[in-house]
Coordinates of C-alpha atoms in Angstrom, one line a residue:
Chain H
M1494 CA 192.5 123.7 104.8
D1495 CA 191.2 126.4 107.0
S1496 CA 187.7 127.7 106.5
K1497 CA 187.2 131.4 106.4
I1498 CA 188.8 133.2 109.3
P1499 CA 186.2 135.1 111.3
A1500 CA 185.7 138.9 110.9
H1501 CA 187.9 141.3 112.9
D1502 CA 185.2 142.1 115.5
T1503 CA 184.3 138.5 116.1
M1504 CA 185.7 137.3 119.4
I1505 CA 184.4 133.7 119.3
A1506 CA 183.6 131.8 116.2
T1507 CA 182.8 128.1 115.8
R1508 CA 182.3 126.2 112.6
R1509 CA 180.6 122.8 112.9
L1510 CA 182.3 122.3 116.2
T1511 CA 181.7 118.8 117.4
K1512 CA 182.7 116.8 120.4
R1513 CA 182.0 113.1 120.8
F1514 CA 182.8 110.9 123.7
G1515 CA 182.9 107.4 122.1
K1516 CA 179.8 107.1 120.2
V1517 CA 177.9 109.8 122.1
A1518 CA 177.8 113.3 120.7
A1519 CA 178.1 115.9 123.5
V1520 CA 178.2 118.8 121.0
E1521 CA 177.3 118.6 117.4
D1522 CA 177.9 120.9 114.5
L1523 CA 177.9 124.0 116.6
D1524 CA 178.1 127.3 114.7
L1525 CA 178.4 130.4 116.7
E1526 CA 179.7 133.9 116.0
I1527 CA 180.0 136.1 119.0
R1528 CA 181.1 139.7 118.6
A1529 CA 183.6 141.6 120.8
G1530 CA 181.9 143.1 123.9
E1531 CA 178.9 140.8 123.7
V1532 CA 177.3 139.0 126.6
F1533 CA 176.3 135.7 125.1
G1534 CA 174.1 133.2 127.0
L1535 CA 174.4 129.5 126.4
L1536 CA 171.1 127.9 127.6
G1537 CA 170.2 124.3 127.7
P1538 CA 169.2 121.5 130.0
N1539 CA 171.7 119.4 132.1
G1540 CA 173.9 117.3 129.8
A1541 CA 173.2 119.6 126.8
G1542 CA 176.9 120.1 126.2
K1543 CA 177.3 123.6 127.6
T1544 CA 180.3 122.8 129.8
T1545 CA 181.9 120.7 127.1
T1546 CA 181.5 123.7 124.7
I1547 CA 183.2 126.0 127.2
R1548 CA 186.0 123.5 127.9
M1549 CA 186.6 123.2 124.1
L1550 CA 186.7 127.0 123.7
C1551 CA 189.2 127.3 126.6
A1552 CA 191.4 124.7 125.0
L1553 CA 190.9 122.3 127.9
I1554 CA 189.6 119.5 125.7
A1555 CA 190.0 119.0 122.0
P1556 CA 187.1 119.0 119.6
S1557 CA 186.4 115.8 117.6
S1558 CA 185.8 117.9 114.5
G1559 CA 185.1 121.4 113.4
E1560 CA 186.9 124.6 114.0
A1561 CA 186.9 127.4 116.5
W1562 CA 188.7 130.7 117.0
V1563 CA 188.8 132.6 120.3
A1564 CA 190.2 136.1 120.4
G1565 CA 191.8 135.4 117.0
Y1566 CA 193.6 132.3 118.1
R1567 CA 192.7 129.1 116.4
L1568 CA 191.7 126.2 118.7
G1569 CA 194.2 123.3 118.4
R1570 CA 196.9 125.5 116.9
D1571 CA 197.5 128.4 119.3
D1572 CA 196.2 126.8 122.5
T1573 CA 198.8 128.3 124.9
Q1574 CA 198.1 131.8 123.6
L1575 CA 194.4 131.1 123.6
R1576 CA 194.6 130.1 127.3
K1577 CA 196.4 133.4 128.1
T1578 CA 193.6 135.3 126.5
V1579 CA 190.6 133.7 128.1
G1580 CA 189.4 133.5 131.7
I1581 CA 187.2 130.7 133.0
L1582 CA 184.9 130.4 136.0
T1583 CA 184.2 126.7 136.2
E1584 CA 180.9 125.2 137.3
T1585 CA 182.4 124.1 140.6
P1586 CA 185.2 126.5 141.1
G1587 CA 187.7 124.9 143.5
L1588 CA 190.1 127.0 145.5
Y1589 CA 193.1 126.1 147.7
E1590 CA 191.3 126.0 151.0
Q1591 CA 194.4 126.2 153.2
L1592 CA 195.7 129.2 151.4
S1593 CA 194.6 132.8 151.9
A1594 CA 192.6 134.6 149.3
E1595 CA 195.6 136.7 148.4
R1596 CA 197.8 133.6 148.0
N1597 CA 195.2 131.9 145.9
L1598 CA 195.1 134.8 143.5
S1599 CA 198.8 135.6 143.4
F1600 CA 199.5 131.9 142.5
F1601 CA 197.2 132.1 139.4
A1602 CA 198.4 135.6 138.5
Q1603 CA 202.0 134.3 138.4
L1604 CA 201.0 131.4 136.2
Y1605 CA 199.2 133.8 133.9
E1606 CA 202.4 135.9 133.7
V1607 CA 200.7 139.0 135.1
E1608 CA 203.3 141.8 135.3
K1609 CA 202.2 143.5 138.5
V1610 CA 200.9 140.6 140.5
D1611 CA 200.4 142.4 143.9
Q1612 CA 198.7 145.4 142.2
Q1613 CA 196.4 143.2 140.2
V1614 CA 195.5 141.0 143.2
Q1615 CA 194.7 144.1 145.2
R1616 CA 192.6 145.5 142.4
Y1617 CA 190.3 142.5 142.1
L1618 CA 190.1 141.8 145.8
T1619 CA 189.1 145.4 146.4
M1620 CA 186.7 145.4 143.5
L1621 CA 184.9 142.3 144.9
G1622 CA 184.9 143.4 148.5
L1623 CA 187.4 140.8 149.7
W1624 CA 190.4 143.0 150.4
G1625 CA 189.7 143.2 154.2
R1626 CA 189.8 139.4 154.4
R1627 CA 192.7 138.8 152.1
H1628 CA 194.9 137.1 154.7
E1629 CA 192.2 134.6 155.8
A1630 CA 192.2 131.0 154.6
V1631 CA 189.7 130.4 151.9
G1632 CA 188.4 127.4 153.8
T1633 CA 186.6 129.9 156.1
F1634 CA 184.9 131.7 153.3
S1635 CA 181.1 131.6 152.6
K1636 CA 180.0 130.3 149.2
G1637 CA 179.3 133.8 147.9
M1638 CA 182.8 134.9 148.9
R1639 CA 184.4 131.9 147.2
Q1640 CA 182.4 132.6 144.1
K1641 CA 183.6 136.2 144.1
L1642 CA 187.2 135.0 144.6
A1643 CA 186.9 132.5 141.7
I1644 CA 185.6 135.3 139.5
A1645 CA 188.5 137.4 140.5
R1646 CA 190.8 134.6 139.6
A1647 CA 189.3 134.4 136.2
L1648 CA 189.9 138.1 135.6
L1649 CA 193.5 138.5 137.0
H1650 CA 195.2 138.4 133.6
E1651 CA 192.6 140.8 132.1
P1652 CA 191.2 138.3 129.6
L1653 CA 189.5 139.5 126.5
V1654 CA 187.0 136.7 126.7
L1655 CA 185.4 135.4 129.8
F1656 CA 183.6 132.1 130.2
L1657 CA 181.3 131.9 133.2
D1658 CA 179.7 128.5 133.9
E1659 CA 176.8 129.0 136.3
P1660 CA 178.2 132.0 138.1
T1661 CA 175.3 132.5 140.5
S1662 CA 174.5 128.9 141.1
G1663 CA 173.9 128.2 144.8
L1664 CA 174.3 131.8 145.8
D1665 CA 171.8 133.6 148.1
P1666 CA 169.9 136.4 146.3
E1667 CA 172.1 139.2 147.7
A1668 CA 175.4 137.5 146.6
A1669 CA 173.8 136.6 143.2
L1670 CA 172.9 140.3 142.7
V1671 CA 176.5 141.3 143.5
V1672 CA 177.8 138.8 140.9
R1673 CA 175.3 139.9 138.3
D1674 CA 176.1 143.5 138.8
F1675 CA 179.8 142.7 138.4
I1676 CA 179.1 140.8 135.2
L1677 CA 177.3 143.9 133.9
E1678 CA 180.3 146.0 134.9
L1679 CA 182.6 143.7 133.0
S1680 CA 180.4 143.9 130.0
R1681 CA 180.5 147.7 130.2
E1682 CA 184.3 147.4 130.1
G1683 CA 183.9 145.8 126.7
R1684 CA 184.8 142.2 127.6
T1685 CA 183.2 139.4 125.7
I1686 CA 181.4 137.1 128.0
M1687 CA 180.0 133.7 127.4
L1688 CA 177.5 132.8 130.2
C1689 CA 176.2 129.3 130.9
T1690 CA 173.2 129.4 133.2
H1691 CA 170.0 127.7 134.1
N1692 CA 168.7 131.0 135.5
L1693 CA 166.7 132.2 132.5
D1694 CA 165.7 135.5 134.2
E1695 CA 169.4 136.2 134.7
A1696 CA 170.2 135.4 131.1
D1697 CA 167.3 137.7 130.0
R1698 CA 168.8 140.5 132.1
L1699 CA 172.4 140.1 131.3
C1700 CA 172.7 138.7 127.8
D1701 CA 172.7 140.6 124.5
R1702 CA 172.1 137.3 122.7
V1703 CA 171.4 133.8 123.8
A1704 CA 171.7 130.4 122.2
V1705 CA 169.3 127.6 123.2
F1706 CA 171.3 124.5 122.9
K1707 CA 170.8 120.7 123.3
T1708 CA 173.8 119.0 121.8
R1709 CA 172.8 120.9 118.7
L1710 CA 172.0 124.6 118.4
L1711 CA 168.3 125.1 118.5
A1712 CA 168.1 128.8 118.2
Q1713 CA 170.2 131.9 118.7
D1714 CA 169.3 135.6 118.8
S1715 CA 168.6 138.3 121.3
P1716 CA 166.0 137.3 123.9
T1717 CA 163.6 139.9 122.5
N1718 CA 163.9 138.6 118.9
L1719 CA 163.5 135.0 120.1
R1720 CA 160.3 136.0 121.8
R1721 CA 159.0 137.7 118.7
K1722 CA 160.0 134.8 116.5
L1723 CA 158.3 132.2 118.6
F1724 CA 155.3 134.0 120.0
G1725 CA 155.0 137.1 117.8
R1726 CA 154.0 140.4 119.4
A1727 CA 150.8 141.1 121.4
V1728 CA 149.2 144.1 123.1
V1729 CA 147.2 143.8 126.3
F1730 CA 144.3 146.2 126.8
H1731 CA 143.1 146.2 130.4
L1732 CA 139.4 147.3 130.3
A1733 CA 136.9 148.1 133.0
Q1734 CA 134.5 145.7 131.3
V1735 CA 134.9 143.6 128.1
D1736 CA 132.2 143.7 125.5
S1737 CA 131.8 141.4 122.6
A1738 CA 131.5 144.4 120.3
F1739 CA 135.1 145.4 121.2
I1740 CA 136.3 142.0 120.2
A1741 CA 134.4 142.0 116.9
A1742 CA 135.8 145.4 116.0
L1743 CA 139.3 144.4 116.7
R1744 CA 139.0 141.2 114.7
Q1745 CA 137.9 143.2 111.7
K1746 CA 141.3 144.9 111.5
S1747 CA 143.4 143.3 108.7
Y1748 CA 146.6 143.6 110.7
V1749 CA 145.3 142.0 113.8
Q1750 CA 146.4 138.3 113.8
G1751 CA 144.3 137.2 116.7
V1752 CA 142.3 138.4 119.7
E1753 CA 141.9 136.6 123.1
T1754 CA 140.2 137.7 126.3
V1755 CA 141.4 136.8 129.7
D1756 CA 139.2 138.2 132.5
N1757 CA 139.0 141.9 131.8
K1758 CA 142.0 141.8 129.5
V1759 CA 142.0 141.8 125.7
V1760 CA 145.1 140.4 124.1
V1761 CA 145.6 141.5 120.5
K1762 CA 148.3 139.8 118.4
L1763 CA 149.9 142.0 115.8
D1764 CA 153.3 142.8 114.3
D1765 CA 153.8 146.5 114.8
P1766 CA 152.0 147.7 118.0
E1767 CA 153.9 151.1 117.9
L1768 CA 152.2 151.9 114.7
R1769 CA 148.8 150.4 115.2
N1770 CA 148.1 151.0 118.9
P1771 CA 146.8 154.6 118.6
E1772 CA 144.2 153.4 116.1
L1773 CA 143.2 150.5 118.2
V1774 CA 142.9 152.7 121.3
Q1775 CA 140.8 155.3 119.4
E1776 CA 138.5 152.5 118.1
L1777 CA 137.9 151.0 121.5
V1778 CA 137.3 154.4 123.1
A1779 CA 134.8 155.2 120.3
L1780 CA 133.0 152.0 121.1
G1781 CA 132.7 153.0 124.7
A1782 CA 135.5 151.0 126.2
Q1783 CA 137.1 152.2 129.4
I1784 CA 140.8 151.5 129.0
Q1785 CA 142.7 151.2 132.3
F1786 CA 146.1 150.2 131.0
V1787 CA 147.7 149.3 127.7
G1788 CA 151.0 147.3 127.5
E1789 CA 152.9 144.8 125.5
K1790 CA 152.4 141.2 126.4
R1791 CA 155.8 140.0 127.5
Q1792 CA 156.7 136.4 127.1
S1793 CA 159.4 135.3 129.5
L1794 CA 162.7 133.8 128.2
E1795 CA 161.5 130.7 130.1
D1796 CA 158.6 130.4 127.7
V1797 CA 160.9 130.7 124.8
Y1798 CA 163.3 128.1 126.3
L1799 CA 160.5 125.6 127.1
Q1800 CA 159.0 126.0 123.7
L1801 CA 162.3 125.3 122.0
I1802 CA 163.4 122.5 124.2
G1803 CA 159.8 121.0 124.1
D1804 CA 159.9 121.1 120.3
E1805 CA 163.3 119.4 120.3
V1806 CA 162.0 116.6 122.6
Q1807 CA 158.9 116.1 120.4
A1808 CA 161.1 116.0 117.3
Chain E
M875 CA 211.4 126.7 134.8
K876 CA 209.7 129.8 136.3
K877 CA 206.3 128.2 136.3
I878 CA 207.6 125.0 137.8
W879 CA 208.9 127.0 140.8
I880 CA 205.7 129.0 141.1
L881 CA 203.9 125.6 141.4
V882 CA 206.5 124.2 143.8
R883 CA 206.1 127.3 146.1
K884 CA 202.3 127.0 146.0
E885 CA 202.5 123.3 146.8
W886 CA 204.8 123.9 149.8
S887 CA 202.7 126.8 151.2
E888 CA 199.7 124.5 151.0
V889 CA 201.2 121.2 152.1
F890 CA 203.1 122.5 155.0
K891 CA 200.1 124.1 156.5
N892 CA 199.0 120.6 157.3
K893 CA 200.6 119.4 160.5
M894 CA 200.2 115.8 159.7
V895 CA 202.2 116.2 156.5
L896 CA 204.9 118.0 158.4
F897 CA 204.9 115.1 160.8
S898 CA 205.1 112.5 158.1
V899 CA 208.0 114.2 156.4
S900 CA 210.0 114.6 159.6
F901 CA 209.1 111.4 161.5
M902 CA 211.3 109.0 159.5
P903 CA 214.4 111.1 159.4
L904 CA 214.1 111.8 163.1
I905 CA 213.6 108.1 164.1
F906 CA 216.4 106.8 161.9
T907 CA 218.7 109.4 163.3
I908 CA 217.8 108.7 166.9
I909 CA 218.0 104.9 166.7
P910 CA 221.6 104.5 165.5
L911 CA 222.9 107.3 167.6
G912 CA 221.0 105.7 170.6
I913 CA 222.8 102.4 169.9
L914 CA 226.1 104.2 169.7
Y915 CA 225.4 106.0 172.9
S916 CA 224.5 102.8 174.7
M917 CA 227.8 101.2 173.5
R918 CA 229.9 103.9 175.1
G919 CA 232.4 102.5 177.5
A920 CA 231.8 98.9 176.5
T921 CA 235.2 98.3 174.9
D922 CA 235.6 94.8 176.0
I923 CA 234.1 92.5 173.4
S924 CA 235.9 89.3 174.4
T925 CA 232.6 87.6 175.1
I926 CA 231.3 88.5 171.7
E927 CA 234.5 87.3 170.1
S928 CA 234.3 84.0 171.9
E929 CA 230.7 83.4 170.9
F930 CA 230.7 84.8 167.4
G931 CA 234.4 84.4 166.6
P932 CA 234.3 82.8 163.2
A933 CA 231.5 85.1 162.0
L934 CA 233.3 88.2 163.3
A935 CA 236.5 87.1 161.6
Q936 CA 234.6 86.9 158.3
M937 CA 233.0 90.3 158.9
R938 CA 236.3 91.9 159.6
T939 CA 237.2 91.5 156.0
L940 CA 234.6 94.2 155.4
C941 CA 236.0 96.4 158.1
G942 CA 239.6 96.7 156.9
P943 CA 241.9 98.0 159.6
L944 CA 239.2 98.4 162.2
T945 CA 239.4 96.7 165.6
A946 CA 236.8 94.2 166.5
F947 CA 234.8 96.7 168.5
E948 CA 235.1 99.4 165.8
C949 CA 234.0 96.8 163.3
T950 CA 230.9 95.9 165.3
Q951 CA 229.9 99.6 165.4
F952 CA 230.7 100.0 161.7
L953 CA 228.6 97.0 160.8
I954 CA 225.6 98.2 162.9
L955 CA 225.7 101.7 161.5
Q956 CA 226.1 100.5 157.9
Q957 CA 222.7 99.0 158.0
F958 CA 221.3 102.5 158.7
M959 CA 223.2 104.0 155.7
V960 CA 220.8 102.1 153.4
L961 CA 217.9 103.6 155.2
F962 CA 219.3 107.1 154.5
L963 CA 219.5 106.1 150.9
M964 CA 215.9 104.9 150.9
M965 CA 214.4 107.7 152.9
P966 CA 214.2 110.4 150.1
A967 CA 212.2 107.9 148.0
I968 CA 209.8 106.7 150.8
I969 CA 209.0 110.0 152.5
P970 CA 207.4 111.9 149.6
V971 CA 205.2 109.1 148.2
T972 CA 202.1 110.1 150.1
I973 CA 202.4 113.8 149.1
A974 CA 203.2 112.9 145.4
S975 CA 200.4 110.3 145.2
Y976 CA 197.9 112.9 146.2
S977 CA 199.2 115.6 144.0
I978 CA 197.0 115.3 140.9
V979 CA 194.0 113.4 142.2
G980 CA 193.9 115.8 145.1
E981 CA 193.6 118.8 142.8
K982 CA 190.9 117.0 140.9
N983 CA 189.0 116.2 144.1
T984 CA 189.1 119.8 145.3
H985 CA 188.1 121.0 141.8
T986 CA 191.2 123.1 141.4
L987 CA 192.6 121.1 138.6
E988 CA 190.4 122.6 135.9
P989 CA 191.3 126.2 136.6
L990 CA 194.9 125.1 136.9
L991 CA 194.9 123.4 133.5
A992 CA 193.2 126.5 132.0
T993 CA 196.3 128.5 132.7
P994 CA 199.2 128.5 130.2
I995 CA 201.1 125.9 132.2
T996 CA 202.3 122.9 130.2
T997 CA 201.8 119.3 131.2
G998 CA 205.6 118.9 131.7
Q999 CA 205.8 122.0 133.9
L1000 CA 202.8 120.8 136.0
L1001 CA 204.2 117.3 136.6
A1002 CA 207.7 118.5 137.2
G1003 CA 206.4 121.1 139.7
K1004 CA 204.4 118.4 141.5
A1005 CA 207.3 116.0 141.5
L1006 CA 209.9 118.5 142.8
A1007 CA 207.5 119.9 145.4
A1008 CA 207.3 116.4 146.9
A1009 CA 210.9 115.3 146.3
I1010 CA 212.8 118.4 147.5
P1011 CA 211.6 118.5 151.2
A1012 CA 212.2 114.7 151.4
V1013 CA 215.7 115.0 150.1
V1014 CA 216.5 118.0 152.3
A1015 CA 215.0 116.2 155.4
S1016 CA 217.0 113.1 154.6
L1017 CA 220.2 115.0 154.1
V1018 CA 219.8 117.0 157.2
S1019 CA 219.1 113.9 159.2
F1020 CA 222.1 112.2 157.6
L1021 CA 224.3 115.1 158.6
V1022 CA 223.1 115.0 162.1
F1023 CA 223.7 111.2 162.1
A1024 CA 227.2 111.8 160.7
G1025 CA 228.0 114.4 163.3
G1026 CA 226.6 112.2 166.1
T1027 CA 228.6 109.2 164.8
A1028 CA 231.8 111.3 164.8
L1029 CA 231.1 112.2 168.4
L1030 CA 229.8 108.9 169.8
A1031 CA 231.7 106.3 167.9
T1032 CA 234.5 104.5 169.8
S1033 CA 237.1 106.1 167.5
P1034 CA 237.2 108.4 164.4
A1035 CA 238.2 105.4 162.4
V1036 CA 234.5 104.1 162.5
A1037 CA 233.3 107.3 160.9
L1038 CA 236.0 107.4 158.3
Q1039 CA 235.2 103.8 157.3
L1040 CA 231.5 104.5 157.3
F1041 CA 231.4 107.8 155.4
S1042 CA 233.5 106.5 152.5
P1043 CA 233.3 108.2 149.1
L1044 CA 231.2 105.3 148.0
W1045 CA 228.5 105.8 150.6
M1046 CA 228.7 109.6 150.2
S1047 CA 228.0 109.3 146.5
G1048 CA 225.1 107.0 147.4
I1049 CA 223.6 109.4 149.8
F1050 CA 224.1 112.6 147.9
V1051 CA 223.5 111.3 144.3
V1052 CA 221.6 108.0 144.4
G1053 CA 219.2 109.2 147.1
P1054 CA 217.9 112.2 145.3
L1055 CA 217.7 110.2 142.0
L1056 CA 215.8 107.5 143.8
S1057 CA 213.5 110.2 145.3
L1058 CA 212.8 111.7 141.8
A1059 CA 212.0 108.2 140.5
G1060 CA 209.6 107.5 143.4
V1061 CA 207.7 110.8 143.1
S1062 CA 207.6 110.6 139.3
L1063 CA 206.0 107.2 139.6
A1064 CA 203.6 108.4 142.3
V1065 CA 202.6 111.5 140.4
M1066 CA 202.0 109.3 137.3
I1067 CA 199.8 107.0 139.4
S1068 CA 198.0 110.1 140.8
S1069 CA 197.1 111.2 137.3
R1070 CA 195.8 107.8 136.3
V1071 CA 193.5 107.0 139.2
N1072 CA 190.4 108.8 140.4
D1073 CA 190.6 108.2 144.1
P1074 CA 193.2 109.5 146.5
R1075 CA 193.1 106.2 148.5
A1076 CA 193.8 104.1 145.4
A1077 CA 196.6 106.5 144.5
E1078 CA 198.2 106.1 147.9
Q1079 CA 197.8 102.3 147.9
L1080 CA 199.4 101.9 144.5
A1081 CA 202.1 104.4 145.2
V1082 CA 203.2 102.4 148.2
L1083 CA 204.3 99.8 145.7
V1084 CA 207.0 102.2 144.6
I1085 CA 208.7 101.4 147.8
L1086 CA 208.9 97.7 147.1
P1087 CA 212.1 97.7 144.9
I1088 CA 213.8 100.0 147.4
L1089 CA 212.8 97.7 150.2
A1090 CA 214.4 94.8 148.2
L1091 CA 217.6 96.8 148.1
F1092 CA 217.5 97.2 151.9
I1093 CA 216.7 93.5 152.5
G1094 CA 219.4 92.5 150.0
Q1095 CA 221.9 94.6 151.9
F1096 CA 220.8 93.4 155.3
A1097 CA 221.0 89.7 154.2
G1098 CA 224.4 90.3 152.7
V1099 CA 223.1 89.3 149.2
L1100 CA 223.8 92.7 147.9
V1101 CA 227.0 94.4 148.8
L1102 CA 227.2 98.0 147.6
N1103 CA 230.4 98.6 145.7
Q1104 CA 231.7 101.1 143.3
N1105 CA 230.5 99.2 140.2
L1106 CA 227.0 98.5 141.6
L1107 CA 226.6 102.2 142.6
L1108 CA 227.6 103.4 139.2
L1109 CA 225.2 101.0 137.6
I1110 CA 222.4 102.1 139.9
T1111 CA 223.2 105.8 139.3
V1112 CA 223.1 105.4 135.5
A1113 CA 220.0 103.3 135.6
L1114 CA 218.2 105.8 137.8
V1115 CA 219.1 108.7 135.5
L1116 CA 217.6 106.8 132.7
V1117 CA 214.6 105.7 134.8
D1118 CA 213.9 109.3 135.9
A1119 CA 214.0 110.6 132.4
A1120 CA 211.8 107.8 131.1
L1121 CA 209.3 108.3 134.0
L1122 CA 209.0 112.0 133.4
F1123 CA 208.6 111.4 129.7
F1124 CA 205.9 108.7 130.2
A1125 CA 204.2 110.7 132.9
T1126 CA 203.8 113.6 130.5
R1127 CA 202.6 111.2 127.7
L1128 CA 200.1 109.4 130.0
F1129 CA 198.7 112.6 131.5
Q1130 CA 195.4 112.9 129.6
R1131 CA 193.9 116.3 130.3
E1132 CA 190.7 115.4 128.6
S1133 CA 190.0 112.1 130.3
I1134 CA 191.0 113.6 133.7
L1135 CA 188.5 116.4 133.2
T1136 CA 185.7 114.5 131.6
R1137 CA 185.8 111.0 133.0
W1138 CA 186.8 111.5 136.6
K1139 CA 183.8 112.1 138.8

């Protein structure tokens, strides 16, 4: 019997989705709920099951157990329809080297039953800056151009959901920036994007929410919320000179959870800096502190990731 | 059907950009057209076969039973050319083996199989497209070369009677019906092998085995063990229709998307 069908604005939903290869679990009990228009990052080490998850959600491989819906289509029941609705950029996106960029795209557009093939091919080749080289064999293209072409291929049929597996892997910074900007543009168009990446800075910049994943789901939330959950919030006061009186005064505040000093910086842990900062600033100034800068201490997504993966390894 | 043709057209535009593949498709038809016509050409004017008759008299007398009303010289030409007819029968099955054996494993090796499988194409459409893309050029090349051979024979044979005896309804059915069926069987088997191995070289090596039963047919004909007659041809045709259907069915069943994507490295 089906479990509850996902809510209307849910584009991807998985319930205890599991994939085993023999006795080895690649993905175990994965529960996700991704809303329409969201950019969702799937983060995890090599072999964590990210690609397997994408393959399952694109109906390329069947799950061992559990359920999933993509764009309203149930995995295992509406696979052909599901494939028409999703676009995939594979980890190593192969292209037909002997064929031109235009022929590569028109072939896939026809298979996806795109109505105006030429128009659609032109649209994406132009959008990705490849129109001028449309007649050239793909074998002569640089890695960045190939990646752009592979992204165009994934978009030809205007999929509602896009799966991008390592979209900027191996690209030079300039090409990576073009691809990232393009992903943002797609997101603004309202497409739902699942992004697998090892580039945590990229995930931080692009993703509304991320899931840290190692066979099992370790955590999922927005990067900001994950930081807060794991590390709390902290304010950094850059002072001309640190005095022990300042530290003592700060520690007396009931809402201050901790105070640390690093060189001329005082790091104050607290829950609601927007509310408490004015009082803290006043207090320090009253004590004679010369405040140079005040800012929130920002943990990187890498810190979050390493913490979660580290905990999992220890467990 | 539309998706099959989309795939066939893509395969052709890809495969025929490769000059070596073009050469491999055209070499055999070319050589097996030139050789018999060359023999016929060299026999022009040599109408006196009294020497042959004196040396091979009893054998020729026996062979003449196969030749019907042909004269001894006409019969000699007919018997020589008949050996090449079997080659025209085999050609559509032999030529496409290399292309077909590379079809799936090649896509896997170039990382194009996953995006292809992510499209709404079915396994049946994929395999049919791959098989037809390999079989059609081979059949066309074989038939074109056969037509050239037939035209050349009509021009160069000592009399029209040789061509009439050679291009009998029996052989025509063989060339135009059995040949394409044989081709489909060969490519289906090669595509099946291609989807079960993870190395193009292994695929090619195994697919070459497809040729063995066809080679047996040729040797049988050459040695006189197997004489193609109406009943045998009908039997082969029916068997090939069944074999083709079975091969396509099993190829579809044996095509494991999951293991191809996850276990092939």
